[in-house]
Amino acid sequence: MTTLNNISPIDGSVFATRETLPLDMARAAVQSARAAQADWAARPLAERIDLVMKGVAEIGAQNEAIVPELAQMMGRPVRYGGEFRGFNERASYMAEIAEGALADIEVGEDASFKRYIKRVPHGVVFVVSPWNYPYMTAINTVAPALIAGNTVVLKGATQTLPVGERLANAFHKAGVPEAVFQNLYLDHDTTSALIAEGAFNFVNFTGSVGGGKAIERAAAGTFTGLGLELGGKDPGYVMEDADVDAAVDTLIDGAMFNSGQCCCGIERIYVHESLYDAFVEKAVAVVKGYKLGNPLDEATTIGPMANVRFAEEVRAQIAEALEMGAKAHIDTFPEDDGAAYLTPQILTNVTHDMRVMRDESFGPVVGIMKVKDDAEAIALMNDSPFGLTASLWTQNVERAQKVGDAIETGTVFMNRADYLDPGLCWTGCKQTGRGGGLSVIGYHNLTRPKSYHLKKVTK
């Protein structure tokens, strides 16, 4: 067994401690999920939907306690109200489309043959969720997996240890059987061993590129299905016809919200030369107005990073960029303690030779570059090992579509950023990973096709 400690970024204290399960007990838990799966899948779809949505509502009823708990676990200011809005939106949408998304595909029927394709559950789905949005990222897979007839095993992040318990207890209270949805505390070795043994039929992982590679290595030869959302370095591109005020407000919020710890956060911005100076001036003014501080304080607009080592990486990227000629526009905030509390930063005079423009920062820093046209912007946006989202700012839909077609990314935004629409597939390319969640495609990834070729006559 390993002891997991959730260290609060507020003051470095231990917020929660849990012991991991030894491999034999973990195996037994997964086997119980497998044993329960057939009965769960045999329940009417409407019943599964109802139970899942009752579990979602139960989390909503706990939101008043969850919001400060999130602040203590990972540093998001309480003023933003937690995650229930997005949590509920995503689950509700997947519930609404379930019947159509999981319906048989009718291929044809006549006097001789009946042919169709069913969507059948994989079996046991393993969800490995991250700490930055622990409720919303988990529900992306938990809700549709359960609705589709799978059983679910959840492994949450150490930085947000109690979240999995809250989710499992809420769903159990709503009537989902305990074996059908389980929260397990597992160390890396046990996790890898279970995957390598083929304990799961599908694994959904949200986390680092290194973590995704470890999942793939463990699954090698098992033919276990994988959904991987890994790193990101999402760009924004402000064209000469953009609403510069709206672009600044949205892109800088996309770069700095949650202390920059967003999967689809904006990490680099390219601005047409005609708007560059105005954009930078307005962006700097926005960031200078932030209030860094204790996330439990309603006045705080930007809290500490979730862990000191995350802040150290951001500081290192900024320092390296400055040594290479970048310009920092934000003076160190008085609340910056050199540890988890980090001054949000805007950099100019940046190039793609700098790590801050190439490596995932996952913190409150953004580099801004001047571009002369779409071709230069497209080349820079694609000059990245990652591809999750890209945010385009223009009044011309056709132009946005044309530029979007040329970008290597999973989602193209126009005049917005940092939002997950559950009607669209959440997906990435390159080192951001593979697969896709939510939307109809999310259901297709959480089930497998089963074809029926029924011949009615034998003569």
Short mmCIF file of C-alpha atoms in Angstrom, two decimals:
data_model
loop_
_atom_site.label_atom_id
_atom_site.label_comp_id
_atom_site.label_asym_id
_atom_site.label_seq_id
_atom_site.Cartn_x
_atom_site.Cartn_y
_atom_site.Cartn_z
CA MET A 1 0.00 0.00 0.00
CA THR A 2 0.99 3.59 -0.63
CA THR A 3 -0.14 6.63 1.30
CA LEU A 4 -1.58 9.38 -0.88
CA ASN A 5 -1.46 12.92 0.52
CA ASN A 6 -3.53 15.78 -0.87
CA ILE A 7 -1.38 18.85 -0.09
CA SER A 8 -3.38 22.08 -0.03
CA PRO A 9 -1.74 24.87 -2.06
CA ILE A 10 -3.23 27.45 0.31
CA ASP A 11 -0.71 26.79 3.06
CA GLY A 12 1.05 23.51 2.31
CA SER A 13 -0.95 21.56 4.88
CA VAL A 14 -2.19 18.01 4.31
CA PHE A 15 -5.86 18.32 3.38
CA ALA A 16 -6.64 14.62 2.91
CA THR A 17 -4.86 11.26 3.18
CA ARG A 18 -5.86 7.91 1.70
CA GLU A 19 -4.26 4.46 1.45
CA THR A 20 -4.09 2.73 -1.93
CA LEU A 21 -5.50 -0.74 -2.43
CA PRO A 22 -3.11 -3.68 -2.76
CA LEU A 23 -3.29 -5.45 -6.12
CA ASP A 24 -5.36 -8.42 -4.93
CA MET A 25 -8.03 -6.18 -3.42
CA ALA A 26 -8.05 -4.00 -6.52
CA ARG A 27 -8.51 -7.08 -8.70
CA ALA A 28 -11.45 -8.19 -6.55
CA ALA A 29 -13.09 -4.76 -6.87
CA VAL A 30 -12.76 -4.78 -10.66
CA GLN A 31 -14.09 -8.34 -10.79
CA SER A 32 -17.16 -7.23 -8.85
CA ALA A 33 -17.70 -4.51 -11.42
CA ARG A 34 -17.49 -7.09 -14.18
CA ALA A 35 -19.93 -9.40 -12.40
CA ALA A 36 -22.43 -6.55 -12.03
CA GLN A 37 -22.21 -5.31 -15.60
CA ALA A 38 -24.64 -7.65 -17.35
CA ASP A 39 -27.48 -6.92 -14.91
CA TRP A 40 -26.82 -3.19 -15.16
CA ALA A 41 -26.86 -3.30 -18.98
CA ALA A 42 -30.08 -5.33 -18.88
CA ARG A 43 -31.93 -2.51 -17.12
CA PRO A 44 -34.03 -0.30 -19.40
CA LEU A 45 -32.13 2.65 -20.83
CA ALA A 46 -34.61 5.07 -19.27
CA GLU A 47 -33.91 3.61 -15.83
CA ARG A 48 -30.15 3.97 -16.23
CA ILE A 49 -30.58 7.56 -17.38
CA ASP A 50 -32.83 8.35 -14.42
CA LEU A 51 -30.39 6.92 -11.88
CA VAL A 52 -27.42 8.74 -13.40
CA MET A 53 -29.25 12.06 -13.42
CA LYS A 54 -30.30 11.54 -9.80
CA GLY A 55 -26.63 11.08 -8.97
CA VAL A 56 -25.84 14.31 -10.81
CA ALA A 57 -28.52 16.14 -8.85
CA GLU A 58 -27.10 14.81 -5.60
CA ILE A 59 -23.73 16.37 -6.46
CA GLY A 60 -25.58 19.62 -7.10
CA ALA A 61 -27.12 19.43 -3.65
CA GLN A 62 -23.61 19.24 -2.20
CA ASN A 63 -22.21 22.20 -4.15
CA GLU A 64 -22.11 24.54 -1.16
CA ALA A 65 -19.65 22.17 0.52
CA ILE A 66 -17.83 21.23 -2.69
CA VAL A 67 -16.82 24.78 -3.71
CA PRO A 68 -14.62 25.56 -0.66
CA GLU A 69 -13.33 22.00 -0.71
CA LEU A 70 -12.07 22.52 -4.26
CA ALA A 71 -10.40 25.76 -3.17
CA GLN A 72 -8.60 23.95 -0.38
CA MET A 73 -7.60 20.99 -2.55
CA MET A 74 -6.38 22.73 -5.70
CA GLY A 75 -6.67 26.49 -5.22
CA ARG A 76 -9.56 27.65 -7.40
CA PRO A 77 -11.19 30.77 -5.90
CA VAL A 78 -14.60 30.23 -4.33
CA ARG A 79 -15.98 33.29 -6.16
CA TYR A 80 -16.30 31.17 -9.32
CA GLY A 81 -18.80 28.79 -7.78
CA GLY A 82 -17.32 25.39 -8.55
CA GLU A 83 -18.06 23.06 -11.44
CA PHE A 84 -21.68 22.05 -11.14
CA ARG A 85 -22.95 24.17 -14.02
CA GLY A 86 -20.70 22.43 -16.54
CA PHE A 87 -21.01 19.10 -14.75
CA ASN A 88 -24.79 19.21 -15.04
CA GLU A 89 -24.77 20.58 -18.59
CA ARG A 90 -22.61 17.77 -19.88
CA ALA A 91 -24.46 14.97 -18.10
CA SER A 92 -27.85 16.37 -19.09
CA TYR A 93 -26.91 16.63 -22.74
CA MET A 94 -25.58 13.07 -22.83
CA ALA A 95 -28.79 11.89 -21.17
CA GLU A 96 -30.88 13.73 -23.75
CA ILE A 97 -29.15 12.21 -26.76
CA ALA A 98 -28.71 8.71 -25.36
CA GLU A 99 -31.70 7.08 -27.00
CA GLY A 100 -30.77 8.29 -30.47
CA ALA A 101 -27.03 7.81 -30.05
CA LEU A 102 -27.42 4.23 -28.80
CA ALA A 103 -30.23 3.25 -31.18
CA ASP A 104 -29.79 0.37 -33.59
CA ILE A 105 -28.54 1.32 -37.05
CA GLU A 106 -31.10 -0.18 -39.40
CA VAL A 107 -29.42 -1.49 -42.55
CA GLY A 108 -32.44 -3.06 -44.19
CA GLU A 109 -35.24 -5.60 -43.87
CA ASP A 110 -37.26 -7.50 -46.43
CA ALA A 111 -38.99 -10.86 -46.65
CA SER A 112 -35.66 -12.70 -46.55
CA PHE A 113 -33.35 -10.71 -44.29
CA LYS A 114 -33.21 -8.40 -41.31
CA ARG A 115 -29.91 -6.53 -40.88
CA TYR A 116 -28.90 -4.02 -38.24
CA ILE A 117 -26.02 -2.86 -36.06
CA LYS A 118 -26.37 -2.56 -32.29
CA ARG A 119 -24.25 -0.44 -29.95
CA VAL A 120 -23.31 -2.67 -27.02
CA PRO A 121 -21.36 -1.64 -23.91
CA HIS A 122 -17.67 -2.52 -23.68
CA GLY A 123 -18.04 -3.93 -20.15
CA VAL A 124 -15.88 -2.31 -17.47
CA VAL A 125 -14.71 1.24 -18.20
CA PHE A 126 -11.76 2.62 -16.26
CA VAL A 127 -11.75 6.41 -15.87
CA VAL A 128 -8.53 8.13 -14.76
CA SER A 129 -9.46 11.75 -14.11
CA PRO A 130 -7.27 14.82 -13.44
CA TRP A 131 -7.28 17.35 -10.63
CA ASN A 132 -7.75 20.62 -12.52
CA TYR A 133 -11.50 20.12 -13.13
CA PRO A 134 -12.05 16.88 -11.23
CA TYR A 135 -15.84 16.82 -11.43
CA MET A 136 -16.35 18.01 -14.99
CA THR A 137 -13.61 15.85 -16.51
CA ALA A 138 -14.86 12.75 -14.70
CA ILE A 139 -18.50 13.20 -15.69
CA ASN A 140 -17.54 13.47 -19.36
CA THR A 141 -17.01 9.71 -19.30
CA VAL A 142 -18.76 8.49 -16.16
CA ALA A 143 -22.26 9.61 -17.20
CA PRO A 144 -22.30 8.28 -20.79
CA ALA A 145 -20.44 5.11 -19.81
CA LEU A 146 -23.05 4.23 -17.18
CA ILE A 147 -25.93 5.26 -19.41
CA ALA A 148 -24.58 3.04 -22.19
CA GLY A 149 -24.60 0.02 -19.85
CA ASN A 150 -20.98 -0.17 -18.75
CA THR A 151 -19.84 -0.41 -15.18
CA VAL A 152 -17.28 2.23 -14.17
CA VAL A 153 -14.15 2.21 -12.03
CA LEU A 154 -12.88 5.71 -11.25
CA LYS A 155 -9.34 6.64 -10.23
CA GLY A 156 -9.05 10.29 -9.29
CA ALA A 157 -5.98 12.46 -8.84
CA THR A 158 -4.04 12.72 -5.58
CA GLN A 159 -4.42 16.51 -5.68
CA THR A 160 -8.20 16.13 -5.31
CA LEU A 161 -8.51 12.92 -3.29
CA PRO A 162 -12.08 13.26 -1.88
CA VAL A 163 -13.73 13.95 -5.26
CA GLY A 164 -14.06 10.30 -6.30
CA GLU A 165 -15.64 9.43 -2.96
CA ARG A 166 -18.17 12.23 -3.32
CA LEU A 167 -19.07 11.09 -6.82
CA ALA A 168 -19.41 7.42 -5.94
CA ASN A 169 -21.38 8.12 -2.75
CA ALA A 170 -23.73 10.49 -4.58
CA PHE A 171 -24.47 7.95 -7.29
CA HIS A 172 -24.93 5.16 -4.74
CA LYS A 173 -27.34 7.35 -2.78
CA ALA A 174 -29.26 7.91 -6.02
CA GLY A 175 -29.65 4.15 -6.50
CA VAL A 176 -26.73 3.15 -8.71
CA PRO A 177 -25.45 -0.17 -7.27
CA GLU A 178 -22.11 0.07 -5.48
CA ALA A 179 -20.44 -2.46 -7.77
CA VAL A 180 -21.59 -0.57 -10.86
CA PHE A 181 -19.72 2.64 -10.02
CA GLN A 182 -16.63 2.36 -7.82
CA ASN A 183 -13.99 4.84 -6.73
CA LEU A 184 -10.64 3.15 -6.10
CA TYR A 185 -7.39 4.51 -4.71
CA LEU A 186 -4.61 2.94 -6.77
CA ASP A 187 -0.90 3.56 -7.12
CA HIS A 188 0.81 3.62 -10.52
CA ASP A 189 2.12 0.05 -10.34
CA THR A 190 -1.28 -1.41 -9.47
CA THR A 191 -2.95 0.67 -12.17
CA SER A 192 -0.47 -0.54 -14.79
CA ALA A 193 -0.78 -4.14 -13.63
CA LEU A 194 -4.58 -4.11 -13.93
CA ILE A 195 -4.45 -2.59 -17.41
CA ALA A 196 -1.76 -5.06 -18.51
CA GLU A 197 -3.91 -7.97 -17.27
CA GLY A 198 -6.81 -6.80 -19.43
CA ALA A 199 -8.92 -6.06 -16.35
CA PHE A 200 -10.73 -3.27 -18.19
CA ASN A 201 -12.49 -3.17 -21.55
CA PHE A 202 -11.90 0.54 -22.10
CA VAL A 203 -9.63 3.08 -20.43
CA ASN A 204 -10.21 6.83 -20.53
CA PHE A 205 -7.27 8.88 -19.30
CA THR A 206 -6.92 12.64 -18.94
CA GLY A 207 -3.49 13.83 -17.91
CA SER A 208 0.09 14.28 -19.05
CA VAL A 209 1.73 13.00 -22.20
CA GLY A 210 3.99 10.87 -20.02
CA GLY A 211 0.97 9.40 -18.26
CA GLY A 212 -0.67 8.63 -21.60
CA LYS A 213 2.43 6.83 -22.81
CA ALA A 214 2.47 4.77 -19.62
CA ILE A 215 -1.18 3.79 -20.19
CA GLU A 216 -0.41 2.77 -23.78
CA ARG A 217 2.59 0.70 -22.70
CA ALA A 218 0.54 -1.07 -20.05
CA ALA A 219 -2.25 -1.81 -22.52
CA ALA A 220 0.06 -3.07 -25.27
CA GLY A 221 -1.09 -6.46 -26.54
CA THR A 222 -4.34 -6.45 -24.58
CA PHE A 223 -6.36 -4.73 -27.34
CA THR A 224 -8.00 -2.61 -24.67
CA GLY A 225 -9.65 0.48 -26.14
CA LEU A 226 -8.10 3.77 -25.07
CA GLY A 227 -9.26 7.37 -24.96
CA LEU A 228 -6.43 9.77 -24.19
CA GLU A 229 -6.57 13.53 -23.61
CA LEU A 230 -3.03 14.63 -22.88
CA GLY A 231 -1.06 17.87 -23.16
CA GLY A 232 -2.02 21.12 -24.83
CA LYS A 233 -0.57 24.41 -26.04
CA ASP A 234 -3.69 26.02 -27.41
CA PRO A 235 -3.31 29.10 -29.62
CA GLY A 236 -5.42 32.18 -30.17
CA TYR A 237 -5.27 34.14 -33.43
CA VAL A 238 -6.60 37.70 -33.59
CA MET A 239 -7.21 38.82 -37.18
CA GLU A 240 -7.28 42.44 -38.34
CA ASP A 241 -11.11 42.59 -38.39
CA ALA A 242 -11.51 41.22 -34.85
CA ASP A 243 -13.35 42.89 -31.98
CA VAL A 244 -10.17 43.57 -30.05
CA ASP A 245 -11.89 44.26 -26.71
CA ALA A 246 -13.82 40.99 -26.85
CA ALA A 247 -10.69 39.14 -27.97
CA VAL A 248 -8.65 40.48 -25.06
CA ASP A 249 -11.35 39.70 -22.50
CA THR A 250 -11.86 36.12 -23.69
CA LEU A 251 -8.31 35.12 -24.57
CA ILE A 252 -6.72 36.53 -21.44
CA ASP A 253 -9.41 34.94 -19.29
CA GLY A 254 -8.76 31.71 -21.21
CA ALA A 255 -5.06 32.02 -20.41
CA MET A 256 -5.37 32.94 -16.74
CA PHE A 257 -8.58 31.37 -15.37
CA ASN A 258 -7.96 28.62 -12.82
CA SER A 259 -4.38 29.96 -12.63
CA GLY A 260 -3.91 28.80 -16.21
CA GLN A 261 -4.57 25.18 -15.24
CA CYS A 262 -7.07 24.36 -17.98
CA CYS A 263 -6.79 21.58 -20.54
CA CYS A 264 -7.90 23.99 -23.26
CA GLY A 265 -6.38 27.11 -21.73
CA ILE A 266 -4.88 29.67 -24.13
CA GLU A 267 -1.09 29.41 -23.90
CA ARG A 268 0.04 31.46 -26.92
CA ILE A 269 -1.56 34.32 -28.83
CA TYR A 270 -0.85 35.59 -32.36
CA VAL A 271 -2.16 39.06 -33.20
CA HIS A 272 -2.28 40.79 -36.58
CA GLU A 273 0.27 43.60 -36.67
CA SER A 274 -2.46 46.24 -37.06
CA LEU A 275 -4.01 45.33 -33.67
CA TYR A 276 -0.93 44.10 -31.84
CA ASP A 277 -0.09 47.19 -29.78
CA ALA A 278 -3.69 47.79 -28.74
CA PHE A 279 -4.15 44.12 -27.85
CA VAL A 280 -1.04 43.98 -25.68
CA GLU A 281 -1.90 47.23 -23.90
CA LYS A 282 -5.41 46.06 -23.08
CA ALA A 283 -4.24 42.57 -22.05
CA VAL A 284 -1.68 43.98 -19.63
CA ALA A 285 -4.33 46.22 -18.08
CA VAL A 286 -6.62 43.23 -17.52
CA VAL A 287 -3.96 41.14 -15.80
CA LYS A 288 -2.74 44.03 -13.64
CA GLY A 289 -6.27 44.17 -12.26
CA TYR A 290 -6.20 40.61 -10.92
CA LYS A 291 -6.19 39.91 -7.19
CA LEU A 292 -3.85 37.06 -6.26
CA GLY A 293 -4.60 35.52 -2.90
CA ASN A 294 -6.24 32.89 -0.73
CA PRO A 295 -8.91 31.15 -2.83
CA LEU A 296 -11.28 31.05 0.16
CA ASP A 297 -11.42 34.88 0.04
CA GLU A 298 -14.29 36.16 -2.15
CA ALA A 299 -12.08 39.06 -3.30
CA THR A 300 -9.48 36.72 -4.83
CA THR A 301 -9.67 36.46 -8.61
CA ILE A 302 -6.62 34.23 -9.12
CA GLY A 303 -5.52 31.67 -6.56
CA PRO A 304 -2.35 29.66 -6.05
CA MET A 305 -1.31 26.99 -8.49
CA ALA A 306 -2.35 23.55 -7.30
CA ASN A 307 1.17 22.44 -6.39
CA VAL A 308 4.49 24.18 -5.81
CA ARG A 309 6.21 22.03 -8.43
CA PHE A 310 3.71 23.19 -11.06
CA ALA A 311 4.54 26.79 -10.24
CA GLU A 312 8.25 26.02 -10.38
CA GLU A 313 7.89 24.80 -13.97
CA VAL A 314 6.10 27.99 -15.00
CA ARG A 315 8.71 30.15 -13.30
CA ALA A 316 11.45 28.20 -15.08
CA GLN A 317 9.82 28.72 -18.48
CA ILE A 318 9.42 32.45 -17.82
CA ALA A 319 13.02 32.82 -16.61
CA GLU A 320 14.38 31.00 -19.65
CA ALA A 321 12.31 33.17 -21.98
CA LEU A 322 13.55 36.36 -20.31
CA GLU A 323 17.15 35.19 -20.67
CA MET A 324 16.50 34.68 -24.40
CA GLY A 325 15.11 38.20 -24.87
CA ALA A 326 11.44 38.05 -23.95
CA LYS A 327 9.83 41.03 -22.21
CA ALA A 328 7.71 40.61 -19.07
CA HIS A 329 4.87 43.12 -18.70
CA ILE A 330 3.62 42.33 -15.17
CA ASP A 331 5.62 43.33 -12.11
CA THR A 332 5.76 40.71 -9.36
CA PHE A 333 2.61 40.84 -7.25
CA PRO A 334 3.18 41.39 -3.51
CA GLU A 335 1.30 38.15 -2.79
CA ASP A 336 3.75 36.11 -4.92
CA ASP A 337 5.52 33.90 -2.35
CA GLY A 338 7.96 32.21 -4.69
CA ALA A 339 6.03 28.99 -4.16
CA ALA A 340 2.43 28.15 -5.16
CA TYR A 341 1.27 31.78 -5.31
CA LEU A 342 2.50 32.93 -8.71
CA THR A 343 2.23 36.31 -10.46
CA PRO A 344 0.26 35.98 -13.73
CA GLN A 345 2.50 37.01 -16.59
CA ILE A 346 2.28 38.34 -20.15
CA LEU A 347 5.35 37.98 -22.34
CA THR A 348 6.20 39.65 -25.64
CA ASN A 349 9.31 39.46 -27.84
CA VAL A 350 8.80 35.71 -27.67
CA THR A 351 9.78 33.15 -30.29
CA HIS A 352 9.18 29.47 -30.83
CA ASP A 353 12.74 28.81 -29.73
CA MET A 354 11.51 29.42 -26.18
CA ARG A 355 9.96 26.62 -24.14
CA VAL A 356 7.20 28.96 -22.99
CA MET A 357 5.91 28.93 -26.58
CA ARG A 358 6.40 25.21 -27.19
CA ASP A 359 6.12 23.20 -23.95
CA GLU A 360 2.87 22.99 -22.03
CA SER A 361 2.97 25.64 -19.30
CA PHE A 362 -0.33 24.84 -17.57
CA GLY A 363 -0.01 28.03 -15.58
CA PRO A 364 -0.84 31.77 -15.66
CA VAL A 365 1.53 32.85 -18.42
CA VAL A 366 0.92 33.65 -22.08
CA GLY A 367 3.22 34.75 -24.86
CA ILE A 368 1.96 37.18 -27.51
CA MET A 369 3.46 37.41 -31.01
CA LYS A 370 2.83 39.76 -33.94
CA VAL A 371 1.87 38.24 -37.32
CA LYS A 372 1.36 39.78 -40.76
CA ASP A 373 -1.23 37.42 -42.30
CA ASP A 374 -3.16 34.15 -42.06
CA ALA A 375 -0.36 32.10 -43.59
CA GLU A 376 2.12 33.15 -40.91
CA ALA A 377 -0.42 32.59 -38.15
CA ILE A 378 -1.34 29.13 -39.45
CA ALA A 379 2.32 28.12 -39.64
CA LEU A 380 2.91 29.25 -36.06
CA MET A 381 -0.25 27.64 -34.71
CA ASN A 382 0.73 24.33 -36.32
CA ASP A 383 4.31 24.59 -35.05
CA SER A 384 3.45 22.62 -31.94
CA PRO A 385 3.50 18.99 -30.84
CA PHE A 386 -0.02 19.45 -29.46
CA GLY A 387 -3.50 19.97 -30.91
CA LEU A 388 -6.54 20.36 -28.67
CA THR A 389 -8.28 23.68 -29.49
CA ALA A 390 -7.59 26.90 -31.40
CA SER A 391 -9.41 30.21 -30.95
CA LEU A 392 -9.89 32.42 -34.04
CA TRP A 393 -11.04 36.03 -33.83
CA THR A 394 -12.67 37.56 -36.91
CA GLN A 395 -16.02 38.83 -38.16
CA ASN A 396 -15.83 36.52 -41.19
CA VAL A 397 -17.22 33.01 -40.67
CA GLU A 398 -15.95 31.74 -44.01
CA ARG A 399 -12.45 32.97 -43.24
CA ALA A 400 -12.54 31.29 -39.84
CA GLN A 401 -13.62 28.04 -41.48
CA LYS A 402 -10.83 28.26 -44.06
CA VAL A 403 -8.17 29.00 -41.44
CA GLY A 404 -9.66 26.34 -39.18
CA ASP A 405 -9.40 23.76 -41.94
CA ALA A 406 -5.66 24.41 -42.09
CA ILE A 407 -5.02 24.10 -38.34
CA GLU A 408 -3.96 20.80 -36.78
CA THR A 409 -6.36 20.82 -33.84
CA GLY A 410 -9.28 18.97 -32.29
CA THR A 411 -11.66 21.96 -31.95
CA VAL A 412 -11.85 25.26 -33.83
CA PHE A 413 -13.42 28.15 -31.91
CA MET A 414 -14.48 31.43 -33.47
CA ASN A 415 -14.86 34.42 -31.15
CA ARG A 416 -14.76 32.27 -28.04
CA ALA A 417 -12.33 29.99 -26.22
CA ASP A 418 -11.91 27.60 -23.33
CA TYR A 419 -15.37 26.04 -23.48
CA LEU A 420 -16.48 22.47 -23.89
CA ASP A 421 -19.73 22.12 -25.86
CA PRO A 422 -21.15 18.67 -25.06
CA GLY A 423 -22.81 18.54 -28.47
CA LEU A 424 -19.39 18.51 -30.10
CA CYS A 425 -16.77 15.81 -29.86
CA TRP A 426 -14.00 16.69 -27.39
CA THR A 427 -10.91 15.38 -29.10
CA GLY A 428 -7.29 16.12 -29.86
CA CYS A 429 -4.53 15.23 -32.27
CA LYS A 430 -0.76 14.81 -32.22
CA GLN A 431 0.58 14.51 -28.65
CA THR A 432 -2.71 15.77 -27.24
CA GLY A 433 -3.93 12.19 -27.69
CA ARG A 434 -6.65 10.26 -29.44
CA GLY A 435 -10.27 9.28 -29.17
CA GLY A 436 -13.11 11.59 -28.30
CA GLY A 437 -15.60 12.27 -25.54
CA LEU A 438 -19.13 13.67 -25.31
CA SER A 439 -21.47 14.11 -28.31
CA VAL A 440 -22.78 11.13 -30.27
CA ILE A 441 -19.18 10.14 -30.94
CA GLY A 442 -18.59 9.85 -27.20
CA TYR A 443 -21.24 7.14 -27.04
CA HIS A 444 -19.71 5.40 -30.04
CA ASN A 445 -16.35 5.29 -28.27
CA LEU A 446 -17.89 3.89 -25.07
CA THR A 447 -19.65 1.07 -26.93
CA ARG A 448 -18.74 -1.37 -29.66
CA PRO A 449 -20.69 -2.17 -32.82
CA LYS A 450 -22.34 -5.58 -33.05
CA SER A 451 -23.81 -6.59 -36.40
CA TYR A 452 -26.90 -8.77 -36.89
CA HIS A 453 -27.43 -10.56 -40.20
CA LEU A 454 -30.64 -12.52 -39.78
CA LYS A 455 -31.83 -14.70 -42.63
CA LYS A 456 -35.53 -15.45 -42.29
CA VAL A 457 -35.80 -18.22 -44.88
CA THR A 458 -33.63 -21.29 -45.54
CA LYS A 459 -34.92 -22.23 -48.98
#
